[in-house]
PDB file of C-alpha atoms in Angstrom:
ATOM      1  CA  UNK A   1       0.000   0.000   0.000  1.00  0.00           C
ATOM      2  CA  UNK A   2       1.288   3.546  -0.679  1.00  0.00           C
ATOM      3  CA  UNK A   3       0.908   4.611   2.965  1.00  0.00           C
ATOM      4  CA  UNK A   4       3.932   3.726   5.143  1.00  0.00           C
ATOM      5  CA  UNK A   5       1.873   2.979   8.226  1.00  0.00           C
ATOM      6  CA  UNK A   6       4.842   1.621  10.208  1.00  0.00           C
ATOM      7  CA  UNK A   7       6.567   4.998   9.843  1.00  0.00           C
ATOM      8  CA  UNK A   8       3.775   6.780  11.716  1.00  0.00           C
ATOM      9  CA  UNK A   9       4.745   7.780  15.300  1.00  0.00           C
ATOM     10  CA  UNK A  10       1.560   6.478  16.931  1.00  0.00           C
ATOM     11  CA  UNK A  11      -0.726   3.457  17.001  1.00  0.00           C
ATOM     12  CA  UNK A  12      -2.479   3.311  13.611  1.00  0.00           C
ATOM     13  CA  UNK A  13      -4.392   0.947  11.369  1.00  0.00           C
ATOM     14  CA  UNK A  14      -6.207   1.049   8.032  1.00  0.00           C
ATOM     15  CA  UNK A  15      -9.672  -0.434   7.427  1.00  0.00           C
ATOM     16  CA  UNK A  16     -11.918  -0.913   4.421  1.00  0.00           C
ATOM     17  CA  UNK A  17     -15.333   0.706   3.948  1.00  0.00           C
ATOM     18  CA  UNK A  18     -16.943  -2.049   6.040  1.00  0.00           C
ATOM     19  CA  UNK A  19     -14.649  -1.423   9.003  1.00  0.00           C
ATOM     20  CA  UNK A  20     -12.482  -4.533   8.515  1.00  0.00           C
ATOM     21  CA  UNK A  21      -8.793  -4.169   9.380  1.00  0.00           C
ATOM     22  CA  UNK A  22      -6.480  -4.274   6.343  1.00  0.00           C
ATOM     23  CA  UNK A  23      -3.143  -3.356   7.921  1.00  0.00           C
ATOM     24  CA  UNK A  24      -1.864  -2.398  11.350  1.00  0.00           C
ATOM     25  CA  UNK A  25       1.447  -0.968  12.556  1.00  0.00           C
ATOM     26  CA  UNK A  26       3.717  -2.239  15.317  1.00  0.00           C
ATOM     27  CA  UNK A  27       2.675   0.547  17.711  1.00  0.00           C
ATOM     28  CA  UNK A  28      -0.939  -0.583  17.433  1.00  0.00           C
ATOM     29  CA  UNK A  29      -0.058  -4.227  18.011  1.00  0.00           C
ATOM     30  CA  UNK A  30       1.887  -3.271  21.133  1.00  0.00           C
ATOM     31  CA  UNK A  31      -0.993  -1.113  22.405  1.00  0.00           C
ATOM     32  CA  UNK A  32      -3.651  -3.803  22.087  1.00  0.00           C
ATOM     33  CA  UNK A  33      -1.407  -6.783  22.885  1.00  0.00           C
ATOM     34  CA  UNK A  34      -2.320  -8.763  19.769  1.00  0.00           C
ATOM     35  CA  UNK A  35      -0.563 -10.052  16.655  1.00  0.00           C
ATOM     36  CA  UNK A  36      -1.240  -8.964  13.101  1.00  0.00           C
ATOM     37  CA  UNK A  37      -2.815 -12.353  12.092  1.00  0.00           C
ATOM     38  CA  UNK A  38      -5.244 -12.000  15.017  1.00  0.00           C
ATOM     39  CA  UNK A  39      -6.446  -8.597  13.755  1.00  0.00           C
ATOM     40  CA  UNK A  40      -6.279  -8.661   9.960  1.00  0.00           C
ATOM     41  CA  UNK A  41      -9.700  -8.867   8.279  1.00  0.00           C
ATOM     42  CA  UNK A  42     -11.445  -8.591  11.655  1.00  0.00           C
ATOM     43  CA  UNK A  43     -14.003  -5.819  12.320  1.00  0.00           C
ATOM     44  CA  UNK A  44     -12.279  -2.883  13.986  1.00  0.00           C
ATOM     45  CA  UNK A  45     -14.662  -2.848  16.963  1.00  0.00           C
ATOM     46  CA  UNK A  46     -13.168  -6.154  18.247  1.00  0.00           C
ATOM     47  CA  UNK A  47     -10.530  -3.868  19.774  1.00  0.00           C
ATOM     48  CA  UNK A  48     -13.077  -1.971  21.906  1.00  0.00           C
ATOM     49  CA  UNK A  49     -14.731  -2.567  25.270  1.00  0.00           C
ATOM     50  CA  UNK A  50     -18.414  -3.500  25.325  1.00  0.00           C
ATOM     51  CA  UNK A  51     -19.677   0.009  26.121  1.00  0.00           C
ATOM     52  CA  UNK A  52     -17.398   1.652  23.586  1.00  0.00           C
ATOM     53  CA  UNK A  53     -18.361  -0.934  20.973  1.00  0.00           C
ATOM     54  CA  UNK A  54     -22.033   0.095  21.177  1.00  0.00           C
ATOM     55  CA  UNK A  55     -21.100   3.789  20.936  1.00  0.00           C
ATOM     56  CA  UNK A  56     -18.755   3.027  18.034  1.00  0.00           C
ATOM     57  CA  UNK A  57     -21.342   1.030  16.075  1.00  0.00           C
ATOM     58  CA  UNK A  58     -24.251   3.427  16.590  1.00  0.00           C
ATOM     59  CA  UNK A  59     -22.526   6.807  16.374  1.00  0.00           C
ATOM     60  CA  UNK A  60     -18.764   6.887  15.649  1.00  0.00           C
ATOM     61  CA  UNK A  61     -18.787   4.713  12.542  1.00  0.00           C
ATOM     62  CA  UNK A  62     -21.938   6.308  10.999  1.00  0.00           C
ATOM     63  CA  UNK A  63     -20.529   9.793  11.672  1.00  0.00           C
ATOM     64  CA  UNK A  64     -17.182   8.912  10.057  1.00  0.00           C
ATOM     65  CA  UNK A  65     -18.842   7.444   6.974  1.00  0.00           C
ATOM     66  CA  UNK A  66     -21.074  10.497   6.630  1.00  0.00           C
ATOM     67  CA  UNK A  67     -18.584  13.286   7.355  1.00  0.00           C
ATOM     68  CA  UNK A  68     -15.308  11.674   6.319  1.00  0.00           C
ATOM     69  CA  UNK A  69     -13.486  12.344   9.575  1.00  0.00           C
ATOM     70  CA  UNK A  70     -13.712  12.202  13.362  1.00  0.00           C
ATOM     71  CA  UNK A  71     -11.381  13.790  15.894  1.00  0.00           C
ATOM     72  CA  UNK A  72     -10.503  12.865  19.486  1.00  0.00           C
ATOM     73  CA  UNK A  73     -13.438  10.582  20.315  1.00  0.00           C
ATOM     74  CA  UNK A  74     -12.991   9.178  23.832  1.00  0.00           C
ATOM     75  CA  UNK A  75     -13.227   5.368  23.836  1.00  0.00           C
ATOM     76  CA  UNK A  76     -11.966   2.355  25.795  1.00  0.00           C
ATOM     77  CA  UNK A  77      -9.668  -0.137  24.062  1.00  0.00           C
ATOM     78  CA  UNK A  78      -9.792  -3.729  25.304  1.00  0.00           C
ATOM     79  CA  UNK A  79      -6.060  -4.460  25.635  1.00  0.00           C
ATOM     80  CA  UNK A  80      -4.873  -8.035  26.117  1.00  0.00           C
ATOM     81  CA  UNK A  81      -2.260  -6.976  28.684  1.00  0.00           C
ATOM     82  CA  UNK A  82      -3.700  -3.750  30.164  1.00  0.00           C
ATOM     83  CA  UNK A  83      -7.464  -4.391  30.317  1.00  0.00           C
ATOM     84  CA  UNK A  84      -9.745  -1.418  29.525  1.00  0.00           C
ATOM     85  CA  UNK A  85      -7.391   1.255  28.217  1.00  0.00           C
ATOM     86  CA  UNK A  86      -8.704   4.860  27.895  1.00  0.00           C
ATOM     87  CA  UNK A  87      -7.714   6.588  24.671  1.00  0.00           C
ATOM     88  CA  UNK A  88      -8.690   9.146  22.049  1.00  0.00           C
ATOM     89  CA  UNK A  89      -9.658   7.890  18.604  1.00  0.00           C
ATOM     90  CA  UNK A  90      -9.298   9.916  15.389  1.00  0.00           C
ATOM     91  CA  UNK A  91      -9.914   8.765  11.810  1.00  0.00           C
ATOM     92  CA  UNK A  92     -10.130  10.086   8.273  1.00  0.00           C
ATOM     93  CA  UNK A  93     -11.427   8.732   4.979  1.00  0.00           C
ATOM     94  CA  UNK A  94      -8.737   8.290   2.280  1.00  0.00           C
ATOM     95  CA  UNK A  95      -8.348   6.972  -1.257  1.00  0.00           C
ATOM     96  CA  UNK A  96      -5.559   4.376  -1.330  1.00  0.00           C
ATOM     97  CA  UNK A  97      -4.790   2.491  -4.545  1.00  0.00           C
ATOM     98  CA  UNK A  98      -8.069   3.895  -5.911  1.00  0.00           C
ATOM     99  CA  UNK A  99      -9.922   2.168  -3.065  1.00  0.00           C
ATOM    100  CA  UNK A 100     -11.987   3.792  -0.316  1.00  0.00           C
ATOM    101  CA  UNK A 101     -10.136   3.308   2.976  1.00  0.00           C
ATOM    102  CA  UNK A 102     -10.179   4.692   6.515  1.00  0.00           C
ATOM    103  CA  UNK A 103      -7.006   5.556   8.439  1.00  0.00           C
ATOM    104  CA  UNK A 104      -7.344   5.293  12.248  1.00  0.00           C
ATOM    105  CA  UNK A 105      -5.118   6.762  14.971  1.00  0.00           C
ATOM    106  CA  UNK A 106      -5.232   5.733  18.649  1.00  0.00           C
ATOM    107  CA  UNK A 107      -3.709   8.040  21.307  1.00  0.00           C
ATOM    108  CA  UNK A 108      -3.473   6.567  24.810  1.00  0.00           C
ATOM    109  CA  UNK A 109      -4.083   8.689  27.898  1.00  0.00           C
ATOM    110  CA  UNK A 110      -1.219   6.810  29.529  1.00  0.00           C
ATOM    111  CA  UNK A 111       1.321   8.940  27.683  1.00  0.00           C
ATOM    112  CA  UNK A 112       0.526  11.969  29.835  1.00  0.00           C
ATOM    113  CA  UNK A 113       0.806   9.930  33.053  1.00  0.00           C
ATOM    114  CA  UNK A 114       4.136   8.536  31.871  1.00  0.00           C
ATOM    115  CA  UNK A 115       5.422  12.055  31.152  1.00  0.00           C
ATOM    116  CA  UNK A 116       4.446  13.246  34.644  1.00  0.00           C
ATOM    117  CA  UNK A 117       6.196  10.250  36.219  1.00  0.00           C
ATOM    118  CA  UNK A 118       9.330  11.026  34.231  1.00  0.00           C
ATOM    119  CA  UNK A 119       9.199  14.624  35.426  1.00  0.00           C
ATOM    120  CA  UNK A 120       8.992  13.568  39.080  1.00  0.00           C
ATOM    121  CA  UNK A 121      11.933  11.211  38.608  1.00  0.00           C
ATOM    122  CA  UNK A 122      14.001  13.930  36.915  1.00  0.00           C
ATOM    123  CA  UNK A 123      13.338  16.261  39.856  1.00  0.00           C
ATOM    124  CA  UNK A 124      14.398  13.609  42.387  1.00  0.00           C
ATOM    125  CA  UNK A 125      17.604  12.966  40.525  1.00  0.00           C
ATOM    126  CA  UNK A 126      18.299  16.689  40.339  1.00  0.00           C
ATOM    127  CA  UNK A 127      17.936  17.086  44.107  1.00  0.00           C
ATOM    128  CA  UNK A 128      20.225  14.120  44.823  1.00  0.00           C
ATOM    129  CA  UNK A 129      22.855  15.280  42.362  1.00  0.00           C
ATOM    130  CA  UNK A 130      22.860  18.819  43.780  1.00  0.00           C
ATOM    131  CA  UNK A 131      24.602  17.603  46.948  1.00  0.00           C
ATOM    132  CA  UNK A 132      27.426  15.947  44.980  1.00  0.00           C
ATOM    133  CA  UNK A 133      28.104  17.988  41.846  1.00  0.00           C
ATOM    134  CA  UNK A 134      27.508  21.731  41.485  1.00  0.00           C
ATOM    135  CA  UNK A 135      27.937  21.694  37.738  1.00  0.00           C
ATOM    136  CA  UNK A 136      25.561  18.743  37.340  1.00  0.00           C
ATOM    137  CA  UNK A 137      23.082  20.539  39.619  1.00  0.00           C
ATOM    138  CA  UNK A 138      23.105  23.617  37.377  1.00  0.00           C
ATOM    139  CA  UNK A 139      22.472  21.569  34.248  1.00  0.00           C
ATOM    140  CA  UNK A 140      19.666  19.621  35.909  1.00  0.00           C
ATOM    141  CA  UNK A 141      18.159  22.828  37.292  1.00  0.00           C
ATOM    142  CA  UNK A 142      17.971  24.236  33.763  1.00  0.00           C
ATOM    143  CA  UNK A 143      16.453  20.987  32.517  1.00  0.00           C
ATOM    144  CA  UNK A 144      13.896  21.111  35.320  1.00  0.00           C
ATOM    145  CA  UNK A 145      12.952  24.669  34.384  1.00  0.00           C
ATOM    146  CA  UNK A 146      12.438  23.680  30.755  1.00  0.00           C
ATOM    147  CA  UNK A 147      10.332  20.682  31.723  1.00  0.00           C
ATOM    148  CA  UNK A 148       8.245  22.754  34.147  1.00  0.00           C
ATOM    149  CA  UNK A 149       7.534  25.313  31.460  1.00  0.00           C
ATOM    150  CA  UNK A 150       6.536  22.518  29.108  1.00  0.00           C
ATOM    151  CA  UNK A 151       4.202  21.033  31.739  1.00  0.00           C
ATOM    152  CA  UNK A 152       2.533  24.410  32.355  1.00  0.00           C
ATOM    153  CA  UNK A 153       2.060  24.937  28.631  1.00  0.00           C
ATOM    154  CA  UNK A 154       0.723  21.391  28.234  1.00  0.00           C
ATOM    155  CA  UNK A 155      -1.690  21.811  31.149  1.00  0.00           C
ATOM    156  CA  UNK A 156      -3.012  25.095  29.741  1.00  0.00           C
ATOM    157  CA  UNK A 157      -3.485  23.516  26.322  1.00  0.00           C
ATOM    158  CA  UNK A 158      -5.098  20.445  27.850  1.00  0.00           C
ATOM    159  CA  UNK A 159      -7.540  22.515  29.936  1.00  0.00           C
ATOM    160  CA  UNK A 160      -8.546  24.614  26.928  1.00  0.00           C
ATOM    161  CA  UNK A 161      -8.897  21.549  24.707  1.00  0.00           C
ATOM    162  CA  UNK A 162     -10.887  19.678  27.364  1.00  0.00           C
ATOM    163  CA  UNK A 163     -13.381  22.531  27.671  1.00  0.00           C
ATOM    164  CA  UNK A 164     -13.854  22.660  23.906  1.00  0.00           C
ATOM    165  CA  UNK A 165     -13.908  18.887  23.555  1.00  0.00           C
ATOM    166  CA  UNK A 166     -16.840  18.390  25.922  1.00  0.00           C
ATOM    167  CA  UNK A 167     -19.026  21.406  25.008  1.00  0.00           C
ATOM    168  CA  UNK A 168     -21.219  22.022  21.983  1.00  0.00           C
ATOM    169  CA  UNK A 169     -20.162  25.431  20.646  1.00  0.00           C
ATOM    170  CA  UNK A 170     -23.665  26.483  19.520  1.00  0.00           C
ATOM    171  CA  UNK A 171     -25.836  25.514  22.506  1.00  0.00           C
ATOM    172  CA  UNK A 172     -23.183  25.355  25.280  1.00  0.00           C
ATOM    173  CA  UNK A 173     -24.655  22.012  26.339  1.00  0.00           C
ATOM    174  CA  UNK A 174     -22.413  19.008  26.668  1.00  0.00           C
ATOM    175  CA  UNK A 175     -21.623  17.201  23.432  1.00  0.00           C
ATOM    176  CA  UNK A 176     -21.564  13.443  22.821  1.00  0.00           C
ATOM    177  CA  UNK A 177     -18.082  13.158  24.343  1.00  0.00           C
ATOM    178  CA  UNK A 178     -19.507  14.405  27.642  1.00  0.00           C
ATOM    179  CA  UNK A 179     -21.724  11.320  27.759  1.00  0.00           C
ATOM    180  CA  UNK A 180     -18.666   9.274  28.732  1.00  0.00           C
ATOM    181  CA  UNK A 181     -18.427  11.238  31.990  1.00  0.00           C
ATOM    182  CA  UNK A 182     -22.145  10.650  32.585  1.00  0.00           C
ATOM    183  CA  UNK A 183     -21.673   6.947  31.877  1.00  0.00           C
ATOM    184  CA  UNK A 184     -18.825   6.783  34.403  1.00  0.00           C
ATOM    185  CA  UNK A 185     -20.996   8.502  37.014  1.00  0.00           C
ATOM    186  CA  UNK A 186     -23.764   5.915  36.545  1.00  0.00           C
ATOM    187  CA  UNK A 187     -21.798   3.205  38.362  1.00  0.00           C
ATOM    188  CA  UNK A 188     -21.663   1.854  41.883  1.00  0.00           C
ATOM    189  CA  UNK A 189     -24.392   3.093  44.218  1.00  0.00           C
ATOM    190  CA  UNK A 190     -25.885   5.361  41.561  1.00  0.00           C
ATOM    191  CA  UNK A 191     -26.247   2.438  39.144  1.00  0.00           C
ATOM    192  CA  UNK A 192     -28.224   0.561  41.813  1.00  0.00           C
ATOM    193  CA  UNK A 193     -30.739   3.443  41.861  1.00  0.00           C
ATOM    194  CA  UNK A 194     -31.338   3.058  38.121  1.00  0.00           C
ATOM    195  CA  UNK A 195     -31.587   5.775  35.494  1.00  0.00           C
ATOM    196  CA  UNK A 196     -33.538   6.788  32.402  1.00  0.00           C
ATOM    197  CA  UNK A 197     -32.642   8.578  29.169  1.00  0.00           C
ATOM    198  CA  UNK A 198     -34.667  10.880  26.912  1.00  0.00           C
ATOM    199  CA  UNK A 199     -33.750  11.207  23.239  1.00  0.00           C
ATOM    200  CA  UNK A 200     -35.240  14.413  21.791  1.00  0.00           C
ATOM    201  CA  UNK A 201     -35.626  15.313  18.115  1.00  0.00           C
ATOM    202  CA  UNK A 202     -36.954  18.644  16.771  1.00  0.00           C
ATOM    203  CA  UNK A 203     -39.841  17.863  14.422  1.00  0.00           C
ATOM    204  CA  UNK A 204     -39.457  18.939  10.782  1.00  0.00           C
ATOM    205  CA  UNK A 205     -36.253  20.843  11.532  1.00  0.00           C
ATOM    206  CA  UNK A 206     -35.102  20.685   7.916  1.00  0.00           C
ATOM    207  CA  UNK A 207     -38.203  22.594   6.831  1.00  0.00           C
ATOM    208  CA  UNK A 208     -37.350  25.306   9.414  1.00  0.00           C
ATOM    209  CA  UNK A 209     -33.901  25.737   7.878  1.00  0.00           C
ATOM    210  CA  UNK A 210     -35.333  25.655   4.357  1.00  0.00           C
ATOM    211  CA  UNK A 211     -38.036  28.232   5.094  1.00  0.00           C
ATOM    212  CA  UNK A 212     -36.329  30.607   7.546  1.00  0.00           C
ATOM    213  CA  UNK A 213     -32.606  29.987   6.975  1.00  0.00           C
ATOM    214  CA  UNK A 214     -29.888  28.321   9.021  1.00  0.00           C
ATOM    215  CA  UNK A 215     -29.398  31.323  11.306  1.00  0.00           C
ATOM    216  CA  UNK A 216     -32.997  31.019  12.470  1.00  0.00           C
ATOM    217  CA  UNK A 217     -32.486  27.278  12.782  1.00  0.00           C
ATOM    218  CA  UNK A 218     -29.521  27.917  15.099  1.00  0.00           C
ATOM    219  CA  UNK A 219     -31.699  30.203  17.242  1.00  0.00           C
ATOM    220  CA  UNK A 220     -34.263  27.394  17.492  1.00  0.00           C
ATOM    221  CA  UNK A 221     -31.595  24.932  18.633  1.00  0.00           C
ATOM    222  CA  UNK A 222     -30.326  27.387  21.240  1.00  0.00           C
ATOM    223  CA  UNK A 223     -33.883  27.857  22.484  1.00  0.00           C
ATOM    224  CA  UNK A 224     -34.420  24.080  22.713  1.00  0.00           C
ATOM    225  CA  UNK A 225     -31.186  23.857  24.726  1.00  0.00           C
ATOM    226  CA  UNK A 226     -32.468  26.460  27.202  1.00  0.00           C
ATOM    227  CA  UNK A 227     -35.740  24.568  27.539  1.00  0.00           C
ATOM    228  CA  UNK A 228     -33.784  21.395  28.302  1.00  0.00           C
ATOM    229  CA  UNK A 229     -31.793  23.211  30.983  1.00  0.00           C
ATOM    230  CA  UNK A 230     -34.963  24.635  32.549  1.00  0.00           C
ATOM    231  CA  UNK A 231     -36.633  21.208  32.502  1.00  0.00           C
ATOM    232  CA  UNK A 232     -33.667  19.213  33.796  1.00  0.00           C
ATOM    233  CA  UNK A 233     -33.668  18.272  37.449  1.00  0.00           C
ATOM    234  CA  UNK A 234     -30.661  18.763  39.689  1.00  0.00           C
ATOM    235  CA  UNK A 235     -28.095  16.125  38.741  1.00  0.00           C
ATOM    236  CA  UNK A 236     -29.481  15.535  35.221  1.00  0.00           C
ATOM    237  CA  UNK A 237     -27.198  15.840  32.182  1.00  0.00           C
ATOM    238  CA  UNK A 238     -28.398  17.676  29.047  1.00  0.00           C
ATOM    239  CA  UNK A 239     -26.470  16.997  25.826  1.00  0.00           C
ATOM    240  CA  UNK A 240     -26.715  18.083  22.212  1.00  0.00           C
ATOM    241  CA  UNK A 241     -26.404  14.708  20.561  1.00  0.00           C
ATOM    242  CA  UNK A 242     -25.936  16.041  17.048  1.00  0.00           C
ATOM    243  CA  UNK A 243     -27.842  18.166  14.545  1.00  0.00           C
ATOM    244  CA  UNK A 244     -31.349  18.666  15.920  1.00  0.00           C
ATOM    245  CA  UNK A 245     -31.087  15.736  18.371  1.00  0.00           C
ATOM    246  CA  UNK A 246     -30.630  16.168  22.115  1.00  0.00           C
ATOM    247  CA  UNK A 247     -30.609  13.804  25.044  1.00  0.00           C
ATOM    248  CA  UNK A 248     -31.285  14.101  28.757  1.00  0.00           C
ATOM    249  CA  UNK A 249     -29.770  11.630  31.225  1.00  0.00           C
ATOM    250  CA  UNK A 250     -31.982  11.216  34.309  1.00  0.00           C
ATOM    251  CA  UNK A 251     -30.229   9.461  37.238  1.00  0.00           C
ATOM    252  CA  UNK A 252     -32.650   7.682  39.573  1.00  0.00           C
ATOM    253  CA  UNK A 253     -35.661   8.162  37.251  1.00  0.00           C
ATOM    254  CA  UNK A 254     -38.087   5.286  36.661  1.00  0.00           C
ATOM    255  CA  UNK A 255     -40.228   5.063  33.487  1.00  0.00           C
ATOM    256  CA  UNK A 256     -43.096   7.137  34.932  1.00  0.00           C
ATOM    257  CA  UNK A 257     -40.743   9.881  36.133  1.00  0.00           C
ATOM    258  CA  UNK A 258     -38.964   9.930  32.768  1.00  0.00           C
ATOM    259  CA  UNK A 259     -42.269  10.458  30.967  1.00  0.00           C
ATOM    260  CA  UNK A 260     -43.177  13.266  33.400  1.00  0.00           C
ATOM    261  CA  UNK A 261     -39.926  15.066  32.535  1.00  0.00           C
ATOM    262  CA  UNK A 262     -40.673  14.540  28.830  1.00  0.00           C
ATOM    263  CA  UNK A 263     -44.095  16.133  29.231  1.00  0.00           C
ATOM    264  CA  UNK A 264     -42.600  19.103  31.093  1.00  0.00           C
ATOM    265  CA  UNK A 265     -40.197  19.561  28.183  1.00  0.00           C
ATOM    266  CA  UNK A 266     -43.088  19.588  25.682  1.00  0.00           C
ATOM    267  CA  UNK A 267     -44.843  22.200  27.843  1.00  0.00           C
ATOM    268  CA  UNK A 268     -41.718  24.343  28.274  1.00  0.00           C
ATOM    269  CA  UNK A 269     -41.070  24.416  24.517  1.00  0.00           C
ATOM    270  CA  UNK A 270     -44.714  25.365  23.938  1.00  0.00           C
ATOM    271  CA  UNK A 271     -44.342  28.303  26.364  1.00  0.00           C
ATOM    272  CA  UNK A 272     -40.934  29.507  25.185  1.00  0.00           C
ATOM    273  CA  UNK A 273     -41.550  29.152  21.410  1.00  0.00           C
ATOM    274  CA  UNK A 274     -37.854  28.860  20.397  1.00  0.00           C
ATOM    275  CA  UNK A 275     -37.075  31.138  17.467  1.00  0.00           C
ATOM    276  CA  UNK A 276     -40.590  32.637  17.864  1.00  0.00           C
ATOM    277  CA  UNK A 277     -41.957  29.542  16.136  1.00  0.00           C
ATOM    278  CA  UNK A 278     -44.460  26.881  17.166  1.00  0.00           C
ATOM    279  CA  UNK A 279     -41.894  24.139  17.583  1.00  0.00           C
ATOM    280  CA  UNK A 280     -42.781  20.556  18.458  1.00  0.00           C
ATOM    281  CA  UNK A 281     -40.533  17.688  19.437  1.00  0.00           C
ATOM    282  CA  UNK A 282     -40.586  13.906  19.433  1.00  0.00           C
ATOM    283  CA  UNK A 283     -39.175  12.160  22.503  1.00  0.00           C
ATOM    284  CA  UNK A 284     -38.046   8.587  23.007  1.00  0.00           C
ATOM    285  CA  UNK A 285     -37.503   7.363  26.566  1.00  0.00           C
ATOM    286  CA  UNK A 286     -35.816   4.268  27.951  1.00  0.00           C
ATOM    287  CA  UNK A 287     -34.930   3.049  31.440  1.00  0.00           C
ATOM    288  CA  UNK A 288     -32.091   0.806  32.601  1.00  0.00           C
ATOM    289  CA  UNK A 289     -33.476  -2.702  33.070  1.00  0.00           C
ATOM    290  CA  UNK A 290     -30.843  -3.711  35.638  1.00  0.00           C
ATOM    291  CA  UNK A 291     -27.484  -2.595  37.047  1.00  0.00           C
ATOM    292  CA  UNK A 292     -25.656  -4.247  34.117  1.00  0.00           C
ATOM    293  CA  UNK A 293     -27.181  -1.816  31.600  1.00  0.00           C
ATOM    294  CA  UNK A 294     -24.696   0.909  30.711  1.00  0.00           C
ATOM    295  CA  UNK A 295     -25.628   4.359  29.439  1.00  0.00           C
ATOM    296  CA  UNK A 296     -24.971   3.630  25.774  1.00  0.00           C
ATOM    297  CA  UNK A 297     -27.179   0.517  25.824  1.00  0.00           C
ATOM    298  CA  UNK A 298     -30.062   2.539  27.273  1.00  0.00           C
ATOM    299  CA  UNK A 299     -29.381   5.351  24.765  1.00  0.00           C
ATOM    300  CA  UNK A 300     -29.828   2.884  21.935  1.00  0.00           C
ATOM    301  CA  UNK A 301     -33.207   1.772  23.319  1.00  0.00           C
ATOM    302  CA  UNK A 302     -34.295   5.409  23.756  1.00  0.00           C
ATOM    303  CA  UNK A 303     -33.330   6.042  20.139  1.00  0.00           C
ATOM    304  CA  UNK A 304     -35.581   3.149  19.074  1.00  0.00           C
ATOM    305  CA  UNK A 305     -38.455   4.703  21.031  1.00  0.00           C
ATOM    306  CA  UNK A 306     -37.758   8.091  19.414  1.00  0.00           C
ATOM    307  CA  UNK A 307     -38.081   6.693  15.918  1.00  0.00           C
ATOM    308  CA  UNK A 308     -41.274   4.894  16.919  1.00  0.00           C
ATOM    309  CA  UNK A 309     -42.667   8.232  18.178  1.00  0.00           C
ATOM    310  CA  UNK A 310     -41.797   9.878  14.857  1.00  0.00           C
ATOM    311  CA  UNK A 311     -43.463   7.049  12.939  1.00  0.00           C
ATOM    312  CA  UNK A 312     -46.623   7.544  15.003  1.00  0.00           C
ATOM    313  CA  UNK A 313     -46.934  11.158  13.883  1.00  0.00           C
ATOM    314  CA  UNK A 314     -44.363  13.180  15.900  1.00  0.00           C
ATOM    315  CA  UNK A 315     -45.129  15.741  18.655  1.00  0.00           C
ATOM    316  CA  UNK A 316     -45.318  13.001  21.268  1.00  0.00           C
ATOM    317  CA  UNK A 317     -43.297  11.034  23.802  1.00  0.00           C
ATOM    318  CA  UNK A 318     -42.982   7.251  23.807  1.00  0.00           C
ATOM    319  CA  UNK A 319     -41.235   4.921  26.259  1.00  0.00           C
ATOM    320  CA  UNK A 320     -39.375   1.911  24.910  1.00  0.00           C
ATOM    321  CA  UNK A 321     -41.410  -0.313  27.252  1.00  0.00           C
ATOM    322  CA  UNK A 322     -44.549   0.660  25.317  1.00  0.00           C
ATOM    323  CA  UNK A 323     -43.417  -0.610  21.917  1.00  0.00           C
ATOM    324  CA  UNK A 324     -42.862  -4.145  20.746  1.00  0.00           C
TER     325      UNK A 324
END
């Protein structure tokens, strides 16, 4: 293949249009703890944890195929030697040998931890050497200063990137990456209390853009976001899922409580009239069936209920328990 994947300085692989692995570099093999024969021609999501696999299949892969690229999606790799390994996933569509291909890059969070450990060790060595060699102490002191400046710059960049990475720039709600934090929170004692999810879609949003323009459409989305924030209870998480879709994570909510929140959202949107228009929404709700259900599994069921609500005529809420 024309791409020298082994020359790339990070874990990378190339897949076909169906997501099957065509080639993989040594960095990637080391990261996941597998051999090339074990991975070649396998679907890429065999590398992911169960929760990340659902998110990958339902959202990451469709988004990549539609838009041609994804950047810094937080996932968990299932490593043979390290267990669930947190990382950022980026990918881009490419034409290789006149064939449609996808190039994937995996960046482990462990690199930052390793850098911090190296910094602490360098500081310890500098302090020990200072008592023995003045010249060595001066050189190490300068090295320490350079490293400290690099850490401060890295931390500032990381903080800025983290804020942008987890917020939707238009509505200032969380974006889909922020759902990983919500999923992590729904563990332990909180998982035992159960939770529900609302998937919200603005009805006929394309016709709003076509008739009034995209600027007015953006105002509508911002108004929907405010209605979500006003409707959300303390501890709930409101997210712009993408386009005109939103979701609301409701810790501790049973099916009846989830439907009550959905009705309050319908009422709030009717009062606020986002964009000075008579906007309606369709809502799909789902509730965790047991403590083994993770957030992304329940999201998928809520999405099924949402599409059922749209098929039944829109401007309504439907719980997944109420459909076949």
